[in-house]
Amino acid sequence: MLNLREYQEKPKLLADYLPWACLPAPGVILNKDGSFQKTYRYRGPDLESATQAELVAVMARVNNVLRRFSSGWALFFEAARQEAHDYPHSDFDDPASWLVEQERRLRFEECGDQFESRYYLTLLWLPPADAKGRAEKALIERAEKHDAQGWRDRLDAFVSQCDRAYDLLSHALQEIAPLDDAETLTYLHDCVSTKRHSVTPPEIPVFLDSILADEDFSGGLEPMIGDHHLRTLTILGFPASTLPGILDDLNRQGFSYRWATRFIAMDKHEAEKVLTRQRRHWFAKRKNMGAIIREVMFNEQAALVDNDADNKAADADAALQELGSDLVSFGYVTTTVTVTSAGRADVDAQLRAAEQVISARGFTAIRESLNGVEAWLGSLPGHVYANVRQPVLHTLNLAHMTPLSSVWAGELTNRHLNAPALIQGHTHSTTPFRINLHVNDVGHTLVVGPTGAGKSVLLALIAMQWRRYPDAQVFIFDKGRSARAATLAMGGAHIDLGGASSPSLQPLRDVDSDSGATFAADWLAGLAVKEGVEMTPDKKEALWSAIQSLASADITERTLTGLVMLIQHDELKAALHPYTLEGAHGRLLDADHDDLALADTVCFEMEDLMGSTSAVAPVITYLFHRLEDRFNGRPTLIILDEAWLFLDDPLFASRLREWLKTLRKKNVAVIFATQSLSDIANSSIAPAVIESCPTRIFLPNERAVESQQSEIYERFGLNPRQIEIISQSTPQRDYYFQSSRGARVFEIGLGPVALAFCGASSPSDQKLMDELIEAGGDFASAFLTAKDLGWAAELLAQAPCVKSAPVMAAE
C-alpha cells in the first residue's frame, strides 16, 4: 500500500522554515507568503564623537522615517558582528617598506581576534490579502493580463516606497546603500550559515531557501547549526525611559553575534485599538472585584487601589496621546541577540556577556530554551511570524534601541586606488581601524598637533606604507630631518636644500620650450612682485622679450645672471638681482647646470633653506614645477611638513586652490602638516587648505579645550565632544582621524623596526646616519644593525621585492 506520509507538507529541512522564494527585481526578494523585502547596508553615528544634540537630531530624523510605515510593513534592523578580515597582502618595491609591513602584519595577528560590525536594514511589505494569490499564480501559471499587471504594480509600489525611505534615511545616517542581488544573497546566507563566502545569484533566481541553507540545523533546547552551537537572547522588559544608542556597548564586544530588532508596524487605527485595549485592561485591574462590589453597595470610594495597574493605565493613556499627536507611530518590537560558537562553554560565555550588557541598561532579557528555534527564526530578515514575544513600542523608542549607532572600522579598501587600505591601525576596543587618505578621488589631508605628539613618526609611517600601491612615488618636504632615515631606508634620495650639499638649480634651463618659457615668465613675475614691483604691461613685455632672447643662448648660459643682462628695464633688473650670483640667493637659483635628481622617493630637507625666508617661495615653486613632470597618473604622495612656514606666501596663496584641484586630477595626494595652531589661525591659505582637505588627523593636545585653541579646532568642523577627545588622548600613542565618512581614535602600534626607521630624528640618530653614509653600503641593513636589530637586518634579504634596495650613495 502506498505510504502517503512522505508526501505530506510537513517541514523537514531548514529550507522549509526560511521565507525566501525568488528575486523578481534587482535587490528585491519575493517571500513565500507573497511579501516583498529589500535590504540596505547602513552606518549610523558614532556615539564617541557625537554630541547629545547631534544624536537627538539624528534620532528625530530616523523617527520621522519610521513613523511613516503602517500596517503590512515590517522592518528588520541588524548589527552583524563578525571577525575582522585578515591583514591584507600588498607588494612593496623596497625591502625596508616590506619589512615594516611584515612586522605590522605580525603585530596585527598577535593582537588576537578582532571584530567589526556591519549594519543592515530590511524593509518588508505584505500586499493586501487579495494580491497574495495573484502573486503565487503569476509564478506558476500564465496569469491573466490584469492579474499580472496588478502584481507588478504592487512590486513597483514597494520599490517606490523603499526608494522614498532610502532618500529620507540618507539625510539621517552616515552611510546607507541598497544591496544588489549578490550582496543580498550573501547577507541572507550569513544569517543562516556559519560559512562565510559570497553567493552568486543563479541564472534563474528561484528556490532561494534551498540555495542559502547549506548546513544542517537541529533544534531542541540547545539548537545547533552545522557543528556550531546556537543560542538566542530575547529582550522582554524595558527601562522606564530610553536614550539614543542605549545598547551601543554591544558594538564593542569581542565575539561574533547577530543583534536583530524586528518592528512590525501598525497604522494609526490599529495602534489605537491595541493601546485602548491595554488601557482598559490595566484600568480594570486597579480594583479587585470585592472593592468594586463594596463601592456599588455602600456608595463609597475604595480606599486602596493597585498603584502599579494605575500607573500602567496612565502610561497607556500617555501613549494614546502621543499617537494622536502624530509625532510617533507604534508597532510590535522583538529584539534578539544570537551567538554561535563551536564550543558549548564559549557560546554560553558569550551569551552571558551580551546579557550583562543588556541588563546593565535596565532591560530584562531571557535566554531562550524551549522557544530557542522560534526566537532564532524570528530574527531572520523576512520572518514575521516566528517568536510571538512582541511588546508594543513607539518609533522613537525603536530608534533608541536599534543598532543605529556604530563603531567605525574604516574602509577595507581604498576605492579610488582599488587597493588595500593605507594603514591597519588599532583602537581601544576589539574593533580594528583602517586608515585611508582618500575621500572619493581626493586624498589631500591635514595633520595638526603640537610638538612632541607623534606627528613626524606618523608622516614617516604614511610614506613607507604608501609604497604598497603599485608604481607609487613619495615626495617629502621635511623640517628637522625627521624623515631622513625612512627615506634612505626606502632607497630614496635625501636632498638638503640650503645646506652645504644643496643641489645646483637652473630654473631657466628649459626656456627654449613653450612650457618652460611660460613657467619662467610666471615665476620671474612672481619674484618681481615679491620684491615690490607692480607688473605693468610694459614690464611684462620687457620680461618676455628677455626670456625669448635667452632661449636662443647656449643651455649653460640660461641663468638668472644672463637674463638680468638681457632685461631692458631697470626696476626689473633691481628686483631680480638678489637671485643672481651677485645677490643673497644666487647660490641656490643661479647655477649654469641643474643636478637635481628625482627618484620614486625623495625627501627635501627645508630647515636650512627656511633660514633664508625670501628664498623659500622661489625655490619651492621651482621644485613643484620640476615635480609636475612626474605627475603622470601614478599614485603620488606629497608630504609638506610645517607647510605654513613656506606656503603662506603671495606666490602660493592666490593659486593654491587651483593647484590642489590640478593635483587631484593627476592622482596626487598632498598632506599638510603643522604643529603650530597659531600658524593656521593667522594664515592666508588656511581657508583653501581646510576646504580642500576632506581628511584630517589631529594629534593629542591637552590645551585643545582652551577657548583660543578650541576656536581654531572648530574651524575644522570639530564639535565640542571631538575637541574633548583630542584633549584627553595620549601623546605619541593616540591619533584622531576625521573625515566626511567618519571619525575614530586610533593607534598605529609601531614595532621596533618601524620605530627605528620612522622615529630616528635625534642628533645622535643624525650623527649615526652621517657615519653610515660615509661608510657606504646598504643603508637599511646597516642602520638596523647599528640599532641592535641585527635579526631584522638579516630578514631584509628575504624581501620578495620587484626592485632591490640600491647601494647607498652619499646624499
Coordinates of C-alpha atoms in Angstrom, one line a residue, residues 99-380:
L99 CA 60.0 44.5 6.4
V100 CA 57.9 47.2 8.2
E101 CA 54.8 45.7 6.6
Q102 CA 55.7 42.2 7.8
E103 CA 56.3 43.5 11.3
R104 CA 52.9 45.2 11.3
R105 CA 51.2 42.1 10.0
L106 CA 52.7 40.0 12.8
R107 CA 51.7 42.6 15.4
F108 CA 48.1 42.7 14.0
E109 CA 47.8 38.9 14.2
E110 CA 49.3 38.9 17.8
C111 CA 46.5 41.3 18.9
G112 CA 44.1 38.3 18.9
D113 CA 40.7 38.1 17.4
Q114 CA 39.3 41.5 16.2
F115 CA 35.8 42.1 15.2
E116 CA 33.8 44.7 13.3
S117 CA 30.1 45.3 12.9
R118 CA 28.1 45.6 9.7
Y119 CA 24.6 47.1 9.8
Y120 CA 21.7 46.1 7.7
L121 CA 18.1 47.4 7.4
T122 CA 15.5 45.2 5.6
L123 CA 12.1 46.6 4.6
L124 CA 9.3 44.1 4.1
W125 CA 5.8 44.7 2.8
L126 CA 3.0 42.2 2.6
P127 CA 0.5 43.4 -0.1
P128 CA -3.2 43.2 0.7
A129 CA -4.6 39.7 1.0
D130 CA -6.3 39.7 -2.4
A131 CA -2.9 40.1 -4.0
K132 CA -1.2 37.1 -2.4
G133 CA -3.0 34.5 -4.5
R134 CA -2.2 36.5 -7.7
A135 CA 1.5 36.7 -6.8
E136 CA 1.7 32.9 -6.4
K137 CA -0.4 32.4 -9.5
A138 CA 1.9 34.6 -11.6
L139 CA 4.8 32.4 -10.6
I140 CA 3.4 29.0 -11.6
E141 CA 1.0 29.6 -14.5
R142 CA 0.2 32.0 -17.2
A143 CA -1.6 34.9 -15.5
E144 CA -4.4 36.9 -16.9
K145 CA -3.1 40.3 -18.1
H146 CA -5.0 42.2 -15.4
D147 CA -3.7 39.9 -12.6
A148 CA -0.1 40.1 -13.8
Q149 CA -0.2 43.8 -14.2
G150 CA -1.7 44.1 -10.6
W151 CA 1.2 42.1 -9.2
R152 CA 3.8 44.2 -11.0
D153 CA 2.0 47.4 -9.8
R154 CA 2.4 46.2 -6.2
L155 CA 6.1 45.4 -6.8
D156 CA 6.5 48.9 -8.3
A157 CA 4.7 50.4 -5.3
F158 CA 7.0 48.5 -2.9
V159 CA 10.1 49.7 -4.7
S160 CA 8.9 53.3 -4.8
Q161 CA 8.2 53.3 -1.1
C162 CA 11.6 51.8 -0.4
D163 CA 13.3 54.5 -2.5
R164 CA 11.4 57.1 -0.6
A165 CA 12.6 55.7 2.7
Y166 CA 16.1 55.5 1.4
D167 CA 16.1 59.1 0.3
L168 CA 15.0 60.2 3.8
L169 CA 17.4 58.0 5.7
S170 CA 20.3 59.1 3.5
H171 CA 20.0 62.5 5.3
A172 CA 19.8 61.0 8.7
L173 CA 22.5 58.3 8.7
Q174 CA 26.3 58.5 8.0
E175 CA 26.0 56.0 5.1
I176 CA 23.3 53.9 3.5
A177 CA 23.2 52.0 0.3
P178 CA 21.0 49.2 -1.2
L179 CA 22.4 45.8 -1.6
D180 CA 22.5 44.3 -5.1
D181 CA 21.4 40.7 -5.8
A182 CA 24.7 39.1 -4.9
E183 CA 25.1 41.2 -1.8
T184 CA 21.6 40.4 -0.7
L185 CA 22.0 36.6 -1.1
T186 CA 25.4 36.8 0.7
Y187 CA 23.8 38.6 3.6
L188 CA 20.9 36.2 3.9
H189 CA 23.3 33.3 3.7
D190 CA 25.4 34.7 6.5
C191 CA 22.2 34.8 8.6
V192 CA 21.6 31.0 8.3
S193 CA 25.1 29.6 7.9
T194 CA 28.4 29.6 9.8
K195 CA 30.3 29.5 6.4
R196 CA 31.4 32.9 5.2
H197 CA 31.6 33.3 1.5
S198 CA 29.9 35.3 -1.2
V199 CA 26.9 33.9 -3.0
T200 CA 26.4 34.4 -6.7
P201 CA 22.7 34.7 -7.9
P202 CA 21.7 31.7 -10.0
E203 CA 20.8 32.3 -13.6
I204 CA 17.1 31.6 -12.7
P205 CA 16.9 33.1 -9.2
V206 CA 14.3 30.9 -7.6
F207 CA 14.2 28.4 -4.7
L208 CA 16.4 30.7 -2.7
D209 CA 15.6 28.9 0.5
S210 CA 17.3 25.7 -0.7
I211 CA 20.3 27.6 -2.2
L212 CA 21.0 29.5 1.0
A213 CA 20.5 26.8 3.6
D214 CA 23.8 24.9 3.2
E215 CA 24.2 23.5 6.7
D216 CA 22.2 21.0 8.8
F217 CA 20.1 22.5 11.6
S218 CA 19.0 20.7 14.7
G219 CA 16.5 22.2 17.2
G220 CA 15.7 21.3 20.7
L221 CA 16.8 23.0 23.9
E222 CA 20.3 23.5 22.5
P223 CA 20.0 24.2 18.8
M224 CA 22.9 23.7 16.5
I225 CA 23.7 24.9 13.0
G226 CA 26.3 22.8 11.3
D227 CA 28.8 22.0 14.1
H228 CA 28.2 25.2 15.9
H229 CA 26.1 25.8 19.0
L230 CA 23.4 28.4 18.6
R231 CA 21.9 30.4 21.4
T232 CA 19.4 33.3 21.4
L233 CA 18.7 36.0 23.9
T234 CA 15.4 37.9 23.7
I235 CA 14.6 41.2 25.4
L236 CA 11.3 41.1 27.3
G237 CA 11.4 44.0 29.7
F238 CA 12.3 47.6 29.1
P239 CA 13.6 50.5 31.2
A240 CA 11.3 53.4 32.2
S241 CA 13.0 55.6 29.5
T242 CA 15.5 55.2 26.7
L243 CA 18.4 57.3 25.3
P244 CA 20.0 57.3 21.8
G245 CA 22.2 54.3 21.4
I246 CA 21.3 52.8 24.7
L247 CA 22.7 49.4 23.7
D248 CA 25.7 50.8 22.0
D249 CA 28.1 48.8 24.2
L250 CA 27.1 45.7 22.2
N251 CA 29.1 47.2 19.3
R252 CA 32.3 46.7 21.3
Q253 CA 32.1 43.1 22.3
G254 CA 34.9 40.7 21.4
F255 CA 32.8 37.9 19.8
S256 CA 30.5 37.3 16.8
Y257 CA 26.8 37.8 17.1
R258 CA 23.6 38.9 15.3
W259 CA 21.8 41.7 17.1
A260 CA 18.4 41.9 15.4
T261 CA 15.4 44.1 16.0
R262 CA 12.1 43.4 14.2
F263 CA 9.5 46.1 14.1
I264 CA 6.0 45.1 12.8
A265 CA 4.3 48.4 12.1
M266 CA 0.7 49.3 12.8
D267 CA -1.4 52.0 11.2
K268 CA -2.9 54.6 13.5
H269 CA -6.3 53.0 13.7
E270 CA -4.9 49.5 14.7
A271 CA -2.5 51.1 17.2
E272 CA -5.3 53.0 18.8
K273 CA -7.3 49.8 19.2
V274 CA -4.3 48.0 20.8
L275 CA -3.5 50.8 23.2
T276 CA -7.1 51.3 24.1
R277 CA -7.4 47.7 25.0
Q278 CA -4.3 47.9 27.1
R279 CA -5.6 50.9 28.9
R280 CA -8.9 49.3 29.6
H281 CA -7.1 46.1 30.8
W282 CA -4.9 48.0 33.3
F283 CA -7.6 50.4 34.4
A284 CA -9.9 47.4 35.2
K285 CA -7.2 45.9 37.4
R286 CA -6.9 48.9 39.6
K287 CA -9.6 47.5 41.9
N288 CA -10.4 43.9 42.7
M289 CA -14.0 42.5 42.5
G290 CA -14.6 42.9 46.2
A291 CA -13.7 46.6 46.1
I292 CA -16.0 47.2 43.2
I293 CA -18.9 45.4 44.9
R294 CA -18.4 47.5 48.1
E295 CA -18.4 50.7 46.1
V296 CA -21.7 49.7 44.4
M297 CA -23.3 48.5 47.6
F298 CA -22.1 51.2 50.0
N299 CA -21.6 54.1 47.5
E300 CA -18.2 54.9 48.8
Q301 CA -14.8 55.1 47.0
A302 CA -12.3 52.3 47.7
A303 CA -9.5 53.4 50.0
L304 CA -6.8 51.3 48.3
V305 CA -6.2 50.7 44.6
D306 CA -3.4 48.8 42.7
N307 CA -1.0 51.6 42.0
D308 CA 1.0 49.5 39.6
A309 CA -2.1 49.0 37.4
D310 CA -3.0 52.6 37.8
N311 CA 0.4 53.7 36.6
K312 CA 0.3 51.4 33.6
A313 CA -3.2 52.6 32.7
A314 CA -1.8 56.2 32.8
D315 CA 1.2 55.1 30.6
A316 CA -1.2 53.6 28.0
D317 CA -3.2 56.8 28.1
A318 CA 0.0 58.8 27.5
A319 CA 0.8 56.5 24.6
L320 CA -2.6 57.3 23.1
Q321 CA -1.9 61.0 23.4
E322 CA 1.5 60.6 21.6
L323 CA -0.2 58.6 18.9
G324 CA -2.8 61.3 18.5
S325 CA -0.1 63.9 18.1
D326 CA 1.2 62.0 15.0
L327 CA 4.8 62.5 16.3
V328 CA 5.3 58.7 16.6
S329 CA 3.7 55.5 15.4
F330 CA 3.5 52.2 17.2
G331 CA 4.3 48.6 16.4
Y332 CA 5.4 45.2 17.7
V333 CA 9.1 45.1 18.6
T334 CA 11.2 41.9 19.0
T335 CA 14.9 42.3 19.9
T336 CA 17.2 39.3 20.0
V337 CA 20.9 38.6 20.2
T338 CA 22.1 35.4 18.6
V339 CA 25.5 33.9 19.2
T340 CA 27.2 30.9 17.6
S341 CA 30.3 29.0 18.6
A342 CA 31.8 25.6 18.1
G343 CA 32.2 25.1 21.9
R344 CA 29.3 24.9 24.3
A345 CA 31.2 26.7 27.0
D346 CA 32.2 29.5 24.6
V347 CA 28.7 30.1 23.4
D348 CA 27.3 30.2 26.9
A349 CA 30.0 32.7 28.0
Q350 CA 29.3 34.9 25.0
L351 CA 25.6 34.9 25.7
R352 CA 26.3 35.7 29.3
A353 CA 28.4 38.7 28.3
A354 CA 25.7 40.0 26.0
E355 CA 23.1 39.6 28.8
Q356 CA 25.3 41.6 31.2
V357 CA 25.5 44.5 28.7
I358 CA 21.7 44.4 28.1
S359 CA 20.8 44.1 31.8
A360 CA 23.2 46.9 32.8
R361 CA 21.0 49.3 30.7
G362 CA 17.8 48.4 32.5
F363 CA 16.4 45.8 30.2
T364 CA 15.2 42.3 31.1
A365 CA 16.4 39.5 28.8
I366 CA 15.7 35.8 28.7
R367 CA 17.9 33.0 27.4
E368 CA 15.6 31.1 25.0
S369 CA 15.4 27.4 25.6
L370 CA 12.1 25.8 24.5
N371 CA 11.5 28.8 22.3
G372 CA 15.1 28.9 21.0
V373 CA 14.3 27.8 17.4
E374 CA 11.3 30.2 17.1
A375 CA 13.4 33.1 18.6
W376 CA 16.2 32.5 16.1
L377 CA 13.8 32.2 13.1
G378 CA 12.1 35.4 14.2
S379 CA 15.5 37.2 14.0
L380 CA 15.9 36.3 10.3

